[in-house]
Short mmCIF file of C-alpha atoms in Angstrom, two decimals:
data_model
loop_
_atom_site.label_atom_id
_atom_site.label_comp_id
_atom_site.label_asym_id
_atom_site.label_seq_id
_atom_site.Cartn_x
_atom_site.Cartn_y
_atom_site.Cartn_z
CA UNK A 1 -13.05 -65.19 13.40
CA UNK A 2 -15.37 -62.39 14.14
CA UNK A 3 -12.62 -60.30 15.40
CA UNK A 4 -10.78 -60.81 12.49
CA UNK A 5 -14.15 -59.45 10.67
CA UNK A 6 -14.47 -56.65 12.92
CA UNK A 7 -10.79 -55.58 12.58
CA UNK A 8 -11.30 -55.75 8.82
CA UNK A 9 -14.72 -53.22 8.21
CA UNK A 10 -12.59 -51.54 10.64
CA UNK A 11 -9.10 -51.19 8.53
CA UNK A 12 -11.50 -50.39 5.28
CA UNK A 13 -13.26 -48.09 6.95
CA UNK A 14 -9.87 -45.51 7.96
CA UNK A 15 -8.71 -46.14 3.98
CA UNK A 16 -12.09 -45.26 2.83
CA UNK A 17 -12.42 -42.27 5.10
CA UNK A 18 -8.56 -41.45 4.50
CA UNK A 19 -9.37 -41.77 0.71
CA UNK A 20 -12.34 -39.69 1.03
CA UNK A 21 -10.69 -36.79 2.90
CA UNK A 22 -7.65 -36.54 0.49
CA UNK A 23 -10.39 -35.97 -2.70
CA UNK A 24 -11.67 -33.66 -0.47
CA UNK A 25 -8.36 -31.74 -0.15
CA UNK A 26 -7.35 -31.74 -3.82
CA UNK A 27 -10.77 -30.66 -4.48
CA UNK A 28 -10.31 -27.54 -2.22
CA UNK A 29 -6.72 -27.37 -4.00
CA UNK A 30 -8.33 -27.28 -6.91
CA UNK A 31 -10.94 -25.05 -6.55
CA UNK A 32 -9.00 -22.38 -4.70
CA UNK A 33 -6.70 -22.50 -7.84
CA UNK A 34 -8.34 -21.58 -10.35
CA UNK A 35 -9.36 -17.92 -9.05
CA UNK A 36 -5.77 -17.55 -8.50
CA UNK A 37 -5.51 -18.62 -12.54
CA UNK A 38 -8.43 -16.37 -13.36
CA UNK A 39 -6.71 -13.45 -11.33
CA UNK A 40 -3.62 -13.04 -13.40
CA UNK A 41 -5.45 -12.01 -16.33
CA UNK A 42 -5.22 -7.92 -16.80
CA UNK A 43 -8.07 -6.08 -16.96
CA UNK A 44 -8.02 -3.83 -19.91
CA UNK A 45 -7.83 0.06 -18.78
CA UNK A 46 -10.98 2.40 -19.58
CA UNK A 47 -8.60 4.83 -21.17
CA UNK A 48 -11.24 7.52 -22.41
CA UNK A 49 -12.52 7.34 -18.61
CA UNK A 50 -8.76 8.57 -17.97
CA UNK A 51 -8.87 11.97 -20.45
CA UNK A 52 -11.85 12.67 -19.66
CA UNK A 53 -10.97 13.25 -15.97
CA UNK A 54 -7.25 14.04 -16.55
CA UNK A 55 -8.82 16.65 -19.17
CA UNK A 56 -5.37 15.75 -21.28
CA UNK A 57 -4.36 13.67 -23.92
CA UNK A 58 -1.28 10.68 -23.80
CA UNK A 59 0.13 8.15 -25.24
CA UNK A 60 -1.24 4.68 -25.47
CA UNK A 61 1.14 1.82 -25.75
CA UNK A 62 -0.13 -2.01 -24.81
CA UNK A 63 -2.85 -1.55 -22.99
CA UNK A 64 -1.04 1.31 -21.13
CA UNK A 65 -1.93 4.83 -20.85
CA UNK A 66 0.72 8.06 -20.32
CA UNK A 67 0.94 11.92 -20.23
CA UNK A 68 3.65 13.94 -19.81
CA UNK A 69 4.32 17.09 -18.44
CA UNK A 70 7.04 19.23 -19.31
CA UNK A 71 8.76 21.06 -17.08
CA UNK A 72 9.30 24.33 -19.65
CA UNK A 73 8.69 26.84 -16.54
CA UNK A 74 11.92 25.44 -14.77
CA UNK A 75 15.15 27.74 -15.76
CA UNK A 76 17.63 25.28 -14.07
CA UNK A 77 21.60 25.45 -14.90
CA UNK A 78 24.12 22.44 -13.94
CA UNK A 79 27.99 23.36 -14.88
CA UNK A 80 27.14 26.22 -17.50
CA UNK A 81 24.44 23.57 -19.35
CA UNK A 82 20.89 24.70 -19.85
CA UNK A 83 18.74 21.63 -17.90
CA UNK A 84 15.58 21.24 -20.75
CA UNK A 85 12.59 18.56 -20.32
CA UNK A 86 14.42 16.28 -22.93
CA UNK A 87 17.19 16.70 -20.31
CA UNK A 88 15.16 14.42 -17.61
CA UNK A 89 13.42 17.79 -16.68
CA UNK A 90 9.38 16.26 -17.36
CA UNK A 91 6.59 15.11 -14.77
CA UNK A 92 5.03 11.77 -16.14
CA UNK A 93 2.08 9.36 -14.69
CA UNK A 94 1.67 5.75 -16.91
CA UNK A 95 -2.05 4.17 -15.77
CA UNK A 96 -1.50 0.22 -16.35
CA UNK A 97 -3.88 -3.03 -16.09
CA UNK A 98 -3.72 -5.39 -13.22
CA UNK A 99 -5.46 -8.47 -12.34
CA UNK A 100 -7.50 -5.97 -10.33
CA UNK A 101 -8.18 -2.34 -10.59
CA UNK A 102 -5.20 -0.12 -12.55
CA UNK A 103 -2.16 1.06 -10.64
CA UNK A 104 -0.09 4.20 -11.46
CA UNK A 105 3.53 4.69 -11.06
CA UNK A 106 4.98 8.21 -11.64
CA UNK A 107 7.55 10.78 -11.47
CA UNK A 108 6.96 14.31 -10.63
CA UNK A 109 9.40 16.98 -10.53
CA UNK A 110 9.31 19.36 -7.82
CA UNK A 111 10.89 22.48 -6.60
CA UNK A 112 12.32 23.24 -2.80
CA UNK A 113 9.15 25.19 -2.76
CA UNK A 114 6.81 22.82 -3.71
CA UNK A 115 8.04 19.51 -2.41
CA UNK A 116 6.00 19.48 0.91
CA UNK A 117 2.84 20.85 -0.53
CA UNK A 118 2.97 19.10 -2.98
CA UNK A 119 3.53 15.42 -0.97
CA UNK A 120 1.14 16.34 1.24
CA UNK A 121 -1.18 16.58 -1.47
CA UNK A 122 -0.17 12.90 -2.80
CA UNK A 123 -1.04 11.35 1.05
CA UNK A 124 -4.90 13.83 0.86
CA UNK A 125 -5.60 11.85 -2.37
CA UNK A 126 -5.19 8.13 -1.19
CA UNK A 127 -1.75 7.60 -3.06
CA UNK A 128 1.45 6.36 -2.07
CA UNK A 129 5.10 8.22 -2.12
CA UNK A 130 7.93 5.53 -3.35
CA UNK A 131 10.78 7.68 -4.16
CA UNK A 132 12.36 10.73 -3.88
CA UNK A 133 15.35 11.84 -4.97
CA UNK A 134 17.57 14.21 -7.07
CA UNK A 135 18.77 13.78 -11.01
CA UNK A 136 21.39 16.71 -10.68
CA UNK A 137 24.16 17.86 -8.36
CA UNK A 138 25.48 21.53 -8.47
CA UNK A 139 21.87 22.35 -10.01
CA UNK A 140 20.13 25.67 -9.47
CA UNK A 141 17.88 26.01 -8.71
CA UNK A 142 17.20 22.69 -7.11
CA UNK A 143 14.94 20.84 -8.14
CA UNK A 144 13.93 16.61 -6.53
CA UNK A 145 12.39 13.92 -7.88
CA UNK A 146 9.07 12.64 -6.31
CA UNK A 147 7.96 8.80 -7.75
CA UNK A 148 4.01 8.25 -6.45
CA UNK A 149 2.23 4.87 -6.86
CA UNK A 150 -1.57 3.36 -5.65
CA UNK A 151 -4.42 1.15 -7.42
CA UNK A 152 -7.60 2.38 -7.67
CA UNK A 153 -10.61 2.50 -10.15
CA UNK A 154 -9.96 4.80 -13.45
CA UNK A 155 -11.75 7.60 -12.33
CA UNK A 156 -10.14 7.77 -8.91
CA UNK A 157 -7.03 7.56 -9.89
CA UNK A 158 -7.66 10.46 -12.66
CA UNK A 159 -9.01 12.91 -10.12
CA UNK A 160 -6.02 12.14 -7.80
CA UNK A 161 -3.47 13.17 -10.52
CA UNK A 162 -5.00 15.74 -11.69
CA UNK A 163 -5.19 17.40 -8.15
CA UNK A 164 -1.32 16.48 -7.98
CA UNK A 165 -0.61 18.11 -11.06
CA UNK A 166 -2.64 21.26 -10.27
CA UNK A 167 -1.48 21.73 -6.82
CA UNK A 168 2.32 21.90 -8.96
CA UNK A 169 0.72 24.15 -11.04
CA UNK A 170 -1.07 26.61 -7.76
CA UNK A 171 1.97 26.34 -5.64
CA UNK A 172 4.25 27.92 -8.83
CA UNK A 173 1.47 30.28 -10.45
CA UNK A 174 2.02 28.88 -13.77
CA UNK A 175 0.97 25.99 -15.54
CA UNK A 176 4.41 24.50 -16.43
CA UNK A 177 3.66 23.12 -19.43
CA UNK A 178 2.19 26.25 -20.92
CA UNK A 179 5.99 28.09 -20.78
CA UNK A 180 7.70 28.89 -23.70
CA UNK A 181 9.65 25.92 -24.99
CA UNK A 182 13.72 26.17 -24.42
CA UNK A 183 16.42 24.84 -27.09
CA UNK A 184 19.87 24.03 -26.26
CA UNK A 185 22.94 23.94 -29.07
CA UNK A 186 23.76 20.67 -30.12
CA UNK A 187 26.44 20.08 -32.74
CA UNK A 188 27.41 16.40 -31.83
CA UNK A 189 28.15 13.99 -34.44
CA UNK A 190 24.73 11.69 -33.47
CA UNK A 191 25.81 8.76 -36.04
CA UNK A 192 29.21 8.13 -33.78
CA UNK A 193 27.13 8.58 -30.68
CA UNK A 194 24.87 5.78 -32.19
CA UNK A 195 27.92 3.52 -33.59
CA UNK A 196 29.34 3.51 -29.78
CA UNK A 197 26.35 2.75 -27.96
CA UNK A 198 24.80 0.71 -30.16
CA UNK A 199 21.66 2.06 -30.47
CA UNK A 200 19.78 5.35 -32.06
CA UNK A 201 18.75 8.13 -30.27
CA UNK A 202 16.02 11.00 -31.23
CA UNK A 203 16.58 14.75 -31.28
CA UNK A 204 14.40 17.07 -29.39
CA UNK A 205 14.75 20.73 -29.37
CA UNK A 206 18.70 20.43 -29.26
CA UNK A 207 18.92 16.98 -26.51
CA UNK A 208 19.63 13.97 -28.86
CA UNK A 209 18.26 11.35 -26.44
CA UNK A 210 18.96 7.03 -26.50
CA UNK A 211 16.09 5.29 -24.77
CA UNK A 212 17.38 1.87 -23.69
CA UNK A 213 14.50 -0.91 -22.60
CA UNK A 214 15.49 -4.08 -20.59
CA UNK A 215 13.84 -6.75 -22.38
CA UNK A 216 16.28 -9.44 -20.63
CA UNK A 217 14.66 -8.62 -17.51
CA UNK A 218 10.60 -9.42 -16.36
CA UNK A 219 10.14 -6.93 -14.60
CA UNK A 220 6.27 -6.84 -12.30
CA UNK A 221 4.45 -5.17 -9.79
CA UNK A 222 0.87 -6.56 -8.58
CA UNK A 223 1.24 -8.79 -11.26
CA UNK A 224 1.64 -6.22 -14.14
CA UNK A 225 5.08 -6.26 -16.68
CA UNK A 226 6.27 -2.69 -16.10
CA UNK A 227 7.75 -1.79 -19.44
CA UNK A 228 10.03 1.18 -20.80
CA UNK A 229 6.77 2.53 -21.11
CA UNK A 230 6.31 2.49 -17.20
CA UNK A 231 9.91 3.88 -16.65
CA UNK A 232 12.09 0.77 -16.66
CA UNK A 233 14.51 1.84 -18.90
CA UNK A 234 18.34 2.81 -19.32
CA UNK A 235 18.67 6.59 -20.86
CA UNK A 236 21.27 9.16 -22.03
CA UNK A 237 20.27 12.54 -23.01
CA UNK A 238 23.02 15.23 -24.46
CA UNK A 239 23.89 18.53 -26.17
CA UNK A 240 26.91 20.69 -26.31
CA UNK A 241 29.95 20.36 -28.60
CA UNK A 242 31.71 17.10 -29.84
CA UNK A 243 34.86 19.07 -27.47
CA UNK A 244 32.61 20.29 -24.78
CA UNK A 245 29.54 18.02 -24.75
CA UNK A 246 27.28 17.01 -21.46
CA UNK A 247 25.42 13.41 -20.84
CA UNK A 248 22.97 13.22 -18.19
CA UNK A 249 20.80 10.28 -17.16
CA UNK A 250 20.05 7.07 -15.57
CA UNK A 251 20.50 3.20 -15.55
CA UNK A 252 18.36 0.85 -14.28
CA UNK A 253 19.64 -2.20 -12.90
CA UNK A 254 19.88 -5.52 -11.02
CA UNK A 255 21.38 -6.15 -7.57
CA UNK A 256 24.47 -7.76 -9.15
CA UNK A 257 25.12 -4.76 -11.53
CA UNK A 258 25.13 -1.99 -9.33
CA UNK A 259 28.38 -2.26 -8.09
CA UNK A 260 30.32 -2.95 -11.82
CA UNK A 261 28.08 -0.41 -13.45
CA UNK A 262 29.28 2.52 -10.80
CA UNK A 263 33.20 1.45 -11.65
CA UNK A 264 32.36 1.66 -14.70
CA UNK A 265 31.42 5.35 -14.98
CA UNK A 266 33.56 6.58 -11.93
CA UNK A 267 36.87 4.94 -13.84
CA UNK A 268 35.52 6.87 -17.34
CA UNK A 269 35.55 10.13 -15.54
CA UNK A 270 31.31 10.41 -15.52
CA UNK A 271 30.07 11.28 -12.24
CA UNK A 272 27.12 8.85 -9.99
CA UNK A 273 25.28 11.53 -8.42
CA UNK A 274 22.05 9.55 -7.63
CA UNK A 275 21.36 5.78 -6.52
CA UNK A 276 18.01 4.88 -5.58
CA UNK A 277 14.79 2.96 -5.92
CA UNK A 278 11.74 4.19 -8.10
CA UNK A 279 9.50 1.42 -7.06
CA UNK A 280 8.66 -0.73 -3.50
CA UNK A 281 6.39 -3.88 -4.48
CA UNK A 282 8.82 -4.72 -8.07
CA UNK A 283 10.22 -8.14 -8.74
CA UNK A 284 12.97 -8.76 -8.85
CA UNK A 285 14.18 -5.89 -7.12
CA UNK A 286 15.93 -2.57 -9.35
CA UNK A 287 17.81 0.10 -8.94
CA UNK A 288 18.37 3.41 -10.46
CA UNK A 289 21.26 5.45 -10.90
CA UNK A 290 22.17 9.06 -12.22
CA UNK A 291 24.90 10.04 -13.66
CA UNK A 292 26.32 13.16 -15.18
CA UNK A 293 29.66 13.44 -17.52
CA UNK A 294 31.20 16.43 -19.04
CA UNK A 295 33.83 16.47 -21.50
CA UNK A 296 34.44 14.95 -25.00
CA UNK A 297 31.60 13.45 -26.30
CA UNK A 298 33.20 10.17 -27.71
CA UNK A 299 35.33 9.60 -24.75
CA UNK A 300 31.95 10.40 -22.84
CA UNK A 301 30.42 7.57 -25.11
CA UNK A 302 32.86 4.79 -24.87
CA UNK A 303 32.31 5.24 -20.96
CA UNK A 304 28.75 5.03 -21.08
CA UNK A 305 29.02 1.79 -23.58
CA UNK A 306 32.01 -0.12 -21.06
CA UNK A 307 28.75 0.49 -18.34
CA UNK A 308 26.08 -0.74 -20.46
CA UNK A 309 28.30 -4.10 -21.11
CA UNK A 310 28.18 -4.49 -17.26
CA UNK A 311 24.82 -4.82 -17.74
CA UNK A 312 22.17 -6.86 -19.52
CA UNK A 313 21.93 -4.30 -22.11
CA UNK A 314 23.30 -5.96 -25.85
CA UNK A 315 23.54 -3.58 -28.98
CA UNK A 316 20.77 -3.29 -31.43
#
């Protein structure tokens, strides 16, 4: 009988202690999730921090902060057409919220001349190079495509762009904004161009431009939505003639779209001359392609809407 006892306390005793050490563990699950809970709320962005040090003025959009630099110092010709910054000719650096400090992503256009100074200059100030690439084939002169990315607090990351941006700016001798502004002739019929596509574009010193968002896809890095603001976007920019017209730009898409989106173009007679990442840490993973078409602007068009249907993209 006292065995019996014995083996009893005993048998209560592992439950108890069992019991014990399993509160134990959901109390460590618990407690170790709720900083991860905490953590995915964005910090809002000191943007005034940012001007100050950039010494410029953007645009602010959700908690989001952008400038743009125009690339008006460029004189760059593809197939006879003037190349302007509505074009996809323009160096641009958004600032967003994380559940940290801010992150960066940007794109900055450099010459042959400046590329290595320039990168070299990206690696000195604590940032990271995820991209580069070209927008334009049979372009002179040449000019690439550098995207640059890194976290940091607002006033780091200001000084380090602003140090990219002047080192363009030393390396060429002129501020490239500062150039006088080019136009380009542009006598397309914009409300067919809109009817086609689905969508409405906005005129800019001759380039009637569509900017095309992918709201069917969440798009994040470290935890932030990267927007249209932040580059994640579809876009067409063109001028010429309704009989000699010229689209240039870029699609972003999914793994499964790449391949029907390239038929699409290559069988409308508009040339892929660029497929690439922008980003390294996005999910779900995207890529980005170029394209350039010359010809009859509603042919041109109707091309550019049979790629958009391989892709998320619905009209307006």
């Amino acid at each position: 009988m006292k065995k019996e006892v014995i083996y009893l306390m005993i048998a209560i005793s592992i439950i108890t202690f069992g019991c014990d050490q399993t509160t134990k563990k959901d109390s460590l699950k618990e407690s170790t999730e709720k900083p991860l809970k905490n953590n995915n709320e964005l910090k809002a962005i000191d943007i005034e921090v940012l001007k100050s040090e950039l010494g410029m003025e953007g645009k602010v959009e959700n908690g989001q902060f952008k400038i743009t630099v125009p690339q008006n110092d460029l004189n760059v010709m593809v197939d006879g057409f003037k190349i302007i910054p509505p074009m996809g000719l323009g160096s641009w650096v958004a600032f967003a919220p994380t559940s940290g400090e801010p992150m960066i992503m940007g794109d900055i256009v450099v010459t042959e001349k400046d590329l290595k100074p320039v990168q070299q200059e990206v690696i000195k100030q604590g940032l990271t190079i995820t991209a580069i690439h070209n927008h334009f084939v049979r372009n002179e002169p040449d000019v690439m495509y550098m995207h640059i990315g890194g976290m940091g607090s607002e006033k780091k990351l200001a000084k380090s762009v602003k140090a990219i941006l002047d080192k363009v700016t030393e390396i060429r001798g002129v501020n490239p904004s500062s150039a006088k502004i080019s136009t380009v002739v542009n006598t397309l019929n914009t409300k067919l161009l809109d009817s086609i596509l689905g969508f409405s574009g906005t005129m800019n010193n001759g380039v009637y431009k569509f900017t095309i968002g992918r709201p069917d896809v969440m798009l994040k890095e470290h935890g932030a939505q990267v927007s249209s603001f932040l580059g994640f976007n579809t876009w067409a920019s063109w001028q010429g003639t309704p009989e000699n017209a010229v689209v240039a730009g870029d699609f972003t898409m999914t793994a499964d779209e790449v391949a029907p989106v390239i038929e699409a173009l290559i069988e409308n007679d508009i040339e892929v001359v660029a497929l690439h990442n922008h980003m390294v840490h996005e999910d779900p993973r995207i890529f980005f392609l170029h394209y350039w078409g010359v010809g009859q602007a509603e042919k041109l068009a109707k091309g550019l809407r049979k790629a958009l249907d391989q892709t998320g993209v619905k009209k307006e």
